Coordinates of C-alpha atoms and ligand atoms in Angstrom, one line a residue:
M30 CA -76.0 -203.4 -25.8
A31 CA -75.0 -203.7 -29.5
S32 CA -74.1 -200.9 -31.7
T33 CA -75.1 -200.4 -35.4
A34 CA -72.6 -199.5 -38.1
G35 CA -73.7 -195.8 -37.5
G36 CA -72.9 -196.1 -33.8
E37 CA -76.5 -195.9 -32.6
T38 CA -77.5 -198.0 -29.6
L39 CA -80.0 -200.8 -30.2
A40 CA -82.9 -201.6 -28.1
A41 CA -82.8 -204.8 -26.1
P42 CA -84.0 -208.1 -27.8
D43 CA -87.7 -208.1 -28.5
P44 CA -89.5 -209.2 -25.4
I45 CA -92.4 -210.5 -27.4
A46 CA -90.2 -213.3 -28.8
D47 CA -91.7 -214.9 -31.8
G48 CA -95.4 -214.5 -31.0
R49 CA -95.4 -217.3 -28.6
T50 CA -97.7 -216.6 -25.6
E51 CA -96.6 -218.6 -22.7
G52 CA -99.2 -219.8 -20.3
V53 CA -99.5 -222.9 -18.2
E54 CA -102.8 -223.9 -19.6
E55 CA -102.5 -223.0 -23.2
E56 CA -100.0 -221.8 -25.7
Q57 CA -100.6 -220.2 -29.1
V58 CA -98.0 -219.5 -31.8
V59 CA -98.6 -216.7 -34.4
N60 CA -95.7 -215.7 -36.6
P61 CA -95.3 -215.4 -40.4
W62 CA -94.8 -219.1 -40.8
E63 CA -96.6 -220.7 -38.0
V64 CA -100.2 -220.2 -36.7
S65 CA -101.4 -222.6 -34.1
A66 CA -103.2 -222.6 -30.9
K67 CA -103.9 -225.3 -28.3
G68 CA -107.6 -226.2 -28.7
G69 CA -107.5 -224.7 -32.1
K70 CA -108.9 -221.2 -31.5
I71 CA -106.7 -218.2 -31.7
D72 CA -107.1 -215.8 -28.8
Y73 CA -106.9 -212.5 -30.7
D74 CA -107.3 -210.4 -27.6
K75 CA -104.2 -212.0 -26.1
L76 CA -102.4 -211.5 -29.4
V77 CA -103.1 -207.8 -29.5
D78 CA -101.8 -207.4 -26.0
K79 CA -98.7 -209.5 -26.7
F80 CA -97.9 -207.8 -30.0
G81 CA -98.6 -204.4 -28.5
C82 CA -100.9 -203.3 -31.4
Q83 CA -104.1 -201.4 -30.9
R84 CA -107.7 -202.5 -31.3
L85 CA -109.7 -201.1 -34.1
D86 CA -112.8 -199.9 -32.2
D87 CA -116.1 -198.5 -33.3
S88 CA -115.1 -194.9 -32.8
L89 CA -112.1 -195.3 -35.2
I90 CA -114.4 -197.0 -37.7
Q91 CA -116.8 -194.1 -37.5
R92 CA -114.0 -191.6 -37.9
F93 CA -112.8 -193.6 -40.9
E94 CA -116.3 -193.3 -42.4
R95 CA -116.5 -189.5 -41.7
I96 CA -113.2 -188.8 -43.3
T97 CA -113.6 -191.0 -46.4
G98 CA -117.3 -190.2 -46.8
R99 CA -117.9 -193.9 -47.5
R100 CA -119.5 -196.7 -45.7
A101 CA -116.8 -198.9 -44.0
H102 CA -116.1 -202.1 -45.9
V103 CA -117.8 -205.2 -44.6
F104 CA -114.4 -206.6 -43.5
L105 CA -114.0 -203.5 -41.3
R106 CA -117.6 -203.2 -40.1
R107 CA -117.8 -206.9 -39.1
G108 CA -114.4 -207.1 -37.4
L109 CA -112.2 -209.1 -39.8
F110 CA -109.8 -206.2 -39.8
F111 CA -109.6 -205.7 -36.1
A112 CA -106.3 -204.3 -35.0
H113 CA -103.9 -201.5 -36.1
R114 CA -100.9 -199.5 -35.4
D115 CA -101.1 -195.7 -35.8
L116 CA -104.1 -195.8 -38.1
S117 CA -105.4 -192.7 -36.4
D118 CA -102.1 -190.8 -37.3
I119 CA -102.6 -191.7 -40.9
L120 CA -106.2 -190.4 -40.7
D121 CA -105.1 -187.2 -38.9
A122 CA -102.6 -186.6 -41.6
Y123 CA -105.0 -187.4 -44.4
E124 CA -107.5 -184.9 -42.9
R125 CA -104.8 -182.2 -43.0
G126 CA -104.3 -182.9 -46.7
E127 CA -101.2 -185.1 -46.3
K128 CA -101.2 -188.1 -48.5
F129 CA -99.9 -191.6 -47.9
Y130 CA -99.3 -194.8 -49.9
L131 CA -100.4 -198.4 -49.4
Y132 CA -98.1 -201.4 -49.3
T133 CA -99.1 -205.0 -49.2
G134 CA -97.7 -208.2 -50.6
R135 CA -97.9 -211.9 -51.1
G136 CA -95.5 -214.8 -50.9
P137 CA -96.2 -216.8 -54.0
S138 CA -96.1 -220.4 -52.6
S139 CA -98.9 -221.9 -54.6
E140 CA -100.7 -221.6 -57.9
S141 CA -104.2 -221.3 -56.7
L142 CA -105.4 -218.9 -54.2
H143 CA -108.3 -219.4 -51.7
L144 CA -110.7 -216.8 -50.4
G145 CA -108.5 -216.2 -47.4
H146 CA -105.6 -215.1 -49.7
L147 CA -107.9 -212.7 -51.5
V148 CA -109.1 -211.0 -48.3
P149 CA -106.2 -208.5 -47.9
F150 CA -106.3 -207.7 -51.6
M151 CA -110.1 -207.1 -51.7
F152 CA -109.6 -204.8 -48.7
T153 CA -106.6 -203.0 -50.1
K154 CA -108.5 -202.4 -53.4
Y155 CA -111.3 -200.8 -51.3
L156 CA -108.7 -198.6 -49.4
Q157 CA -107.2 -197.5 -52.7
D158 CA -110.6 -196.5 -54.0
V159 CA -111.7 -194.6 -51.0
F160 CA -108.5 -192.7 -50.3
K161 CA -107.3 -192.4 -54.0
V162 CA -103.7 -193.2 -53.1
P163 CA -100.9 -195.2 -54.7
L164 CA -100.2 -198.8 -53.9
V165 CA -97.1 -201.0 -54.1
I166 CA -97.5 -204.8 -54.0
Q167 CA -94.5 -207.0 -53.2
L168 CA -94.4 -210.5 -54.5
T169 CA -91.8 -212.2 -52.4
D170 CA -90.6 -214.9 -54.8
D171 CA -87.2 -214.8 -52.9
E172 CA -89.0 -215.5 -49.6
K173 CA -90.5 -218.7 -50.9
C174 CA -87.1 -220.0 -52.1
M175 CA -85.7 -219.4 -48.6
W176 CA -88.6 -220.8 -46.6
K177 CA -90.3 -223.3 -48.9
G178 CA -87.3 -224.6 -50.8
L179 CA -88.8 -223.7 -54.2
S180 CA -86.4 -223.2 -57.0
V181 CA -85.7 -219.7 -58.2
E182 CA -87.4 -220.3 -61.5
E183 CA -90.5 -221.9 -59.9
S184 CA -90.9 -219.1 -57.5
E185 CA -90.7 -216.5 -60.3
R186 CA -93.3 -218.4 -62.3
L187 CA -95.7 -218.6 -59.3
A188 CA -95.2 -214.8 -58.6
R189 CA -96.4 -214.0 -62.2
E190 CA -99.4 -216.4 -61.9
N191 CA -100.4 -214.8 -58.5
A192 CA -100.0 -211.3 -60.0
K193 CA -102.9 -212.2 -62.4
D194 CA -105.2 -213.1 -59.5
I195 CA -104.2 -209.9 -57.7
I196 CA -104.8 -207.8 -60.8
A197 CA -108.2 -209.5 -61.1
C198 CA -109.2 -207.9 -57.8
G199 CA -109.6 -204.7 -59.8
F200 CA -106.6 -202.5 -58.9
D201 CA -106.2 -199.2 -60.8
I202 CA -103.1 -199.4 -63.0
E203 CA -102.6 -195.7 -62.7
R204 CA -102.0 -196.0 -59.0
T205 CA -100.6 -199.5 -58.6
F206 CA -97.0 -200.9 -58.9
I207 CA -96.6 -204.7 -58.6
F208 CA -93.1 -206.0 -58.2
A209 CA -91.4 -209.3 -57.7
D210 CA -88.3 -209.2 -55.5
F211 CA -86.0 -211.1 -58.0
S212 CA -86.7 -208.8 -60.9
Y213 CA -87.1 -205.5 -59.0
M214 CA -84.1 -205.8 -56.7
S215 CA -82.6 -202.6 -58.0
P216 CA -80.0 -200.3 -56.4
P217 CA -82.5 -197.9 -54.5
I218 CA -84.4 -200.6 -52.6
Y219 CA -81.2 -202.6 -52.1
K220 CA -79.6 -199.5 -50.4
N221 CA -82.5 -199.4 -48.0
I222 CA -82.3 -203.1 -47.3
V223 CA -78.7 -202.7 -46.3
R224 CA -79.5 -199.6 -44.2
I225 CA -82.1 -201.6 -42.3
A226 CA -79.8 -204.6 -42.0
N227 CA -77.3 -202.2 -40.4
C228 CA -79.7 -201.4 -37.6
V229 CA -80.7 -204.9 -36.6
T230 CA -78.4 -207.5 -34.8
G231 CA -78.6 -211.2 -35.2
N232 CA -79.9 -211.4 -31.6
K233 CA -82.8 -209.1 -32.5
I234 CA -83.7 -211.2 -35.5
V235 CA -83.6 -214.4 -33.5
G236 CA -85.7 -212.7 -30.8
I237 CA -88.4 -211.6 -33.2
F238 CA -88.5 -214.5 -35.6
G239 CA -87.5 -217.4 -33.4
L240 CA -84.7 -218.6 -35.7
T241 CA -81.9 -220.9 -34.6
L242 CA -78.4 -221.3 -36.0
E243 CA -79.6 -224.4 -37.8
D244 CA -81.7 -222.1 -40.1
Y245 CA -80.2 -221.1 -43.4
G246 CA -78.8 -217.5 -43.7
G247 CA -81.5 -216.3 -46.1
K248 CA -84.1 -216.5 -43.4
F249 CA -82.1 -214.1 -41.3
F250 CA -81.8 -211.6 -44.2
F251 CA -85.3 -211.8 -45.6
P252 CA -87.0 -209.6 -43.0
Y253 CA -85.1 -206.6 -44.3
I254 CA -86.4 -207.3 -47.8
Q255 CA -90.0 -207.3 -46.5
A256 CA -89.3 -204.1 -44.5
A257 CA -87.8 -202.0 -47.2
P258 CA -91.0 -201.3 -49.3
S259 CA -92.3 -199.5 -46.1
F260 CA -90.0 -196.6 -47.1
P261 CA -90.8 -194.5 -50.1
S262 CA -87.3 -194.1 -51.3
S263 CA -87.3 -197.8 -52.2
F264 CA -89.4 -196.6 -55.2
P265 CA -87.7 -193.4 -56.6
H266 CA -89.5 -193.8 -59.9
I267 CA -92.8 -193.3 -58.0
F268 CA -92.0 -191.3 -54.9
S269 CA -89.5 -188.5 -55.7
G270 CA -89.4 -184.8 -54.7
K271 CA -92.2 -183.9 -52.3
H272 CA -93.3 -187.5 -52.0
S273 CA -90.0 -188.8 -50.9
N274 CA -91.0 -189.0 -47.2
L275 CA -94.6 -190.1 -47.7
R276 CA -96.3 -192.1 -44.9
C277 CA -97.1 -195.7 -45.5
L278 CA -100.1 -197.8 -44.5
I279 CA -99.9 -201.6 -44.6
P280 CA -103.0 -203.8 -44.8
C281 CA -102.0 -207.3 -43.8
A282 CA -102.9 -210.4 -41.7
I283 CA -101.8 -210.2 -38.1
D284 CA -99.1 -212.9 -38.6
Q285 CA -97.1 -210.3 -40.6
D286 CA -96.8 -208.0 -37.6
P287 CA -93.3 -209.2 -36.5
Y288 CA -91.8 -207.9 -39.8
F289 CA -93.3 -204.5 -39.3
R290 CA -92.6 -204.3 -35.6
M291 CA -89.0 -204.6 -36.6
T292 CA -89.5 -202.0 -39.4
R293 CA -91.1 -199.5 -37.1
D294 CA -88.3 -199.9 -34.6
V295 CA -85.8 -199.0 -37.3
A296 CA -87.7 -196.2 -39.1
P297 CA -86.8 -193.2 -36.8
R298 CA -83.2 -194.1 -36.9
L299 CA -83.3 -193.8 -40.7
S300 CA -85.5 -190.6 -40.5
Y301 CA -88.5 -192.2 -42.0
H302 CA -92.1 -192.3 -40.7
K303 CA -93.0 -195.6 -39.0
P304 CA -95.3 -197.5 -41.3
A305 CA -98.9 -197.7 -40.0
L306 CA -100.7 -201.0 -40.1
I307 CA -104.3 -202.3 -40.4
E308 CA -104.4 -205.9 -39.5
S309 CA -106.8 -208.8 -40.0
K310 CA -107.7 -212.0 -38.3
F311 CA -107.3 -215.2 -40.2
F312 CA -110.1 -216.3 -42.4
P313 CA -111.6 -219.4 -40.8
A314 CA -111.3 -222.8 -42.5
L315 CA -114.5 -224.6 -43.5
Q316 CA -114.0 -227.0 -40.7
G317 CA -114.0 -224.2 -38.1
E318 CA -111.8 -221.7 -36.4
S319 CA -108.5 -223.3 -36.0
G320 CA -106.1 -220.9 -37.5
K321 CA -105.6 -220.3 -41.2
M322 CA -107.0 -222.3 -44.1
S323 CA -104.5 -224.8 -45.3
A324 CA -103.3 -224.8 -48.8
S325 CA -102.4 -228.5 -48.5
D326 CA -106.0 -229.5 -47.7
P327 CA -108.3 -228.6 -50.6
N328 CA -111.4 -229.3 -48.6
S329 CA -110.5 -226.8 -45.9
A330 CA -111.1 -223.8 -48.2
I331 CA -113.0 -222.4 -51.2
Y332 CA -110.5 -221.8 -54.0
V333 CA -110.8 -219.1 -56.6
T334 CA -110.5 -221.9 -59.2
D335 CA -113.3 -223.9 -57.7
S336 CA -116.3 -224.7 -60.0
L337 CA -119.8 -223.9 -58.8
K338 CA -120.2 -227.6 -58.2
D339 CA -117.1 -227.7 -56.0
I340 CA -118.4 -224.8 -54.0
K341 CA -121.8 -226.4 -53.4
N342 CA -120.2 -229.7 -52.5
K343 CA -117.6 -228.2 -50.1
V344 CA -120.1 -226.0 -48.3
N345 CA -122.7 -228.7 -47.9
K346 CA -120.2 -231.4 -46.9
Y347 CA -117.5 -229.6 -45.0
A348 CA -118.7 -226.3 -43.6
F349 CA -119.0 -226.8 -39.9
S350 CA -122.6 -226.3 -38.7
G351 CA -123.8 -225.0 -35.4
G352 CA -127.3 -226.3 -36.3
Q353 CA -128.9 -229.1 -34.3
D354 CA -128.6 -232.6 -35.6
T355 CA -132.3 -233.2 -36.1
L356 CA -135.1 -231.1 -37.5
E357 CA -137.1 -231.3 -34.3
K358 CA -134.2 -230.1 -32.2
Q359 CA -133.3 -227.4 -34.6
R360 CA -136.9 -226.0 -34.5
K361 CA -136.9 -226.2 -30.8
Y362 CA -133.4 -224.9 -29.8
G363 CA -132.1 -223.2 -32.9
A364 CA -128.4 -223.1 -34.0
N365 CA -125.3 -222.1 -32.1
L366 CA -124.2 -219.1 -34.2
E367 CA -120.9 -218.8 -32.3
V368 CA -119.4 -221.9 -34.0
D369 CA -121.4 -222.0 -37.2
V370 CA -119.1 -221.6 -40.2
P371 CA -121.7 -220.6 -42.8
V372 CA -122.8 -217.7 -40.6
K373 CA -119.1 -216.7 -40.1
Y374 CA -118.6 -216.7 -43.9
L375 CA -121.9 -214.7 -44.5
N376 CA -120.7 -212.3 -41.9
F377 CA -117.7 -211.4 -44.1
F378 CA -119.3 -211.7 -47.6
L379 CA -122.9 -210.8 -47.3
D380 CA -122.9 -207.0 -47.5
D381 CA -126.6 -206.5 -46.7
D382 CA -126.8 -205.8 -42.9
A383 CA -130.6 -206.3 -42.7
E384 CA -130.5 -209.7 -44.5
L385 CA -127.6 -210.9 -42.3
S386 CA -129.3 -210.0 -39.1
S387 CA -132.6 -211.6 -40.2
I388 CA -130.7 -214.8 -41.1
K389 CA -129.0 -214.8 -37.7
E390 CA -132.2 -214.2 -35.9
K391 CA -134.1 -216.9 -37.7
Y392 CA -131.3 -219.5 -37.7
G393 CA -130.5 -218.9 -34.1
S394 CA -134.2 -219.3 -33.1
G395 CA -134.8 -222.4 -35.2
A396 CA -137.0 -220.8 -37.8
M397 CA -134.3 -221.4 -40.4
L398 CA -132.5 -224.6 -41.1
T399 CA -128.8 -225.3 -41.8
G400 CA -129.6 -226.3 -45.4
E401 CA -131.2 -223.0 -46.1
V402 CA -128.3 -220.9 -44.6
K403 CA -125.9 -223.0 -46.6
A404 CA -127.9 -222.5 -49.8
R405 CA -127.6 -218.7 -49.3
L406 CA -123.9 -219.0 -48.7
I407 CA -123.4 -221.0 -51.8
E408 CA -125.1 -218.2 -53.8
V409 CA -123.0 -215.5 -52.2
L410 CA -119.7 -217.4 -52.7
S411 CA -120.5 -218.5 -56.2
E412 CA -121.1 -214.9 -57.2
I413 CA -117.7 -213.8 -55.8
V414 CA -115.8 -216.7 -57.3
E415 CA -117.5 -216.4 -60.7
R416 CA -116.7 -212.7 -60.8
H417 CA -113.1 -213.4 -59.9
Q418 CA -112.8 -216.1 -62.6
R419 CA -114.2 -213.8 -65.3
A420 CA -111.8 -211.0 -64.3
R421 CA -108.8 -213.4 -64.0
A422 CA -109.5 -214.8 -67.5
A423 CA -109.4 -211.2 -68.9
V424 CA -105.9 -210.6 -67.5
T425 CA -103.3 -210.8 -70.3
E426 CA -99.5 -211.2 -70.1
E427 CA -99.3 -207.6 -71.4
M428 CA -101.3 -206.4 -68.4
V429 CA -99.0 -208.2 -66.0
D430 CA -96.0 -206.5 -67.7
A431 CA -97.8 -203.1 -67.5
F432 CA -98.5 -203.4 -63.8
M433 CA -95.0 -204.6 -63.2
A434 CA -93.2 -202.0 -65.3
V435 CA -90.8 -199.7 -63.4
R436 CA -92.5 -196.4 -64.2
P437 CA -93.7 -193.2 -62.6
L438 CA -97.4 -193.0 -61.6
P439 CA -98.2 -189.4 -62.6
R440 CA -101.9 -189.7 -61.7
M441 CA -101.5 -191.6 -58.5
F442 CA -103.3 -189.0 -56.3
A443 CA -105.7 -187.7 -59.0
Ligands
LIG522 N1 -94.6 -212.5 -46.3 C1 -95.9 -212.3 -46.9 C2 -96.5 -213.7 -47.3 O1 -95.9 -214.7 -47.1 C3 -95.8 -211.5 -48.2 C4 -95.6 -210.0 -48.0 C5 -94.6 -209.3 -48.4 C6 -96.5 -209.1 -47.4 N2 -94.8 -208.0 -48.1 C7 -95.9 -207.9 -47.4 C8 -97.8 -209.3 -46.8 C9 -96.6 -206.7 -46.9 C10 -98.4 -208.2 -46.2 C11 -97.8 -206.9 -46.3 O2 -97.6 -213.8 -47.7

């Protein structure tokens, strides 16, 4: 067994390896840079068991509603956020009057975001509103230099552009600090990065992230950088005095779990709380449920920059339909809702429960046709995208500077 610089004993290498589930008949890979499954469909149940996180069940959602006094967000009610780690501890503490902060992030690898990229931010904005807690958002411009080979300057530029889309989601400037790694890398967070690094051996990193000695060194070091914002002392300008050991809740997609498994492992050794997580599935591609939407195929997703014409065209042309191929058959047999992408999208974006169940009932029985369901989806998506575009256009360079200014947040719990 290896020893840290402080002499503590380290746990054995991560048995979960890099998210690969071995089975004779199928194999799926889910880690921060690869999501794939034989046959295309991710088995989330298997993933929860492999990763060792917990399922977000109805009783926890009801508890969430009781404590916040608000209806659960549609992403929560309809199972897009489906797993967690220690969410009940955060709720227990919150009920006792103990606060926490939120931490999420984005790797700025492309200019235009699609709806799947917005999901964690829309949800985080909701959490910020219902709990009235501070939020830190990490833009990992450094990560994309290490993993995507982008130049430092290009990564920095993309981070700033992405910050505008994030701000357009409506975050409260009095509770939100957005930072990019290159510009924020200041002594306090760097000290935590080194503390974390001192607890994790190369074996452990290889075990969790599946790296080989052919990979560049940056990839071995980056996990500490994504871990550090889970600890409040990385932000002494926000969390000082009585807030210096605040709990942290991280909304993210399940592929980020390996980073925070490592972080949670390290936390007690540094006398911090383990960060809690609330984790989402991947947003399905227009073509169907085969992992994440792909930034390299513009027809696999709805982008926040799409025109209303693009949206209409993409939904009509590419959204995989579970409807029958002739009118007569559709009337007779109805649609297969299990595989129907318009229904899946409506499930996550149509807030009205009664309307959704009426659509499902009619479409599933053949009373409604694919074209009608798609038309409703086009309306719903157009509204979301138009709203986003209007908000994005109103974000100025000064606003970006203001969100990214290293400053106290005196009204963060007000
Ligand atoms: N690695 C993430 C990505 O590539 C970005 C990220 C950094 C993040 N910190 C995070 C995501 C915390 C979720 C939560 O998008």
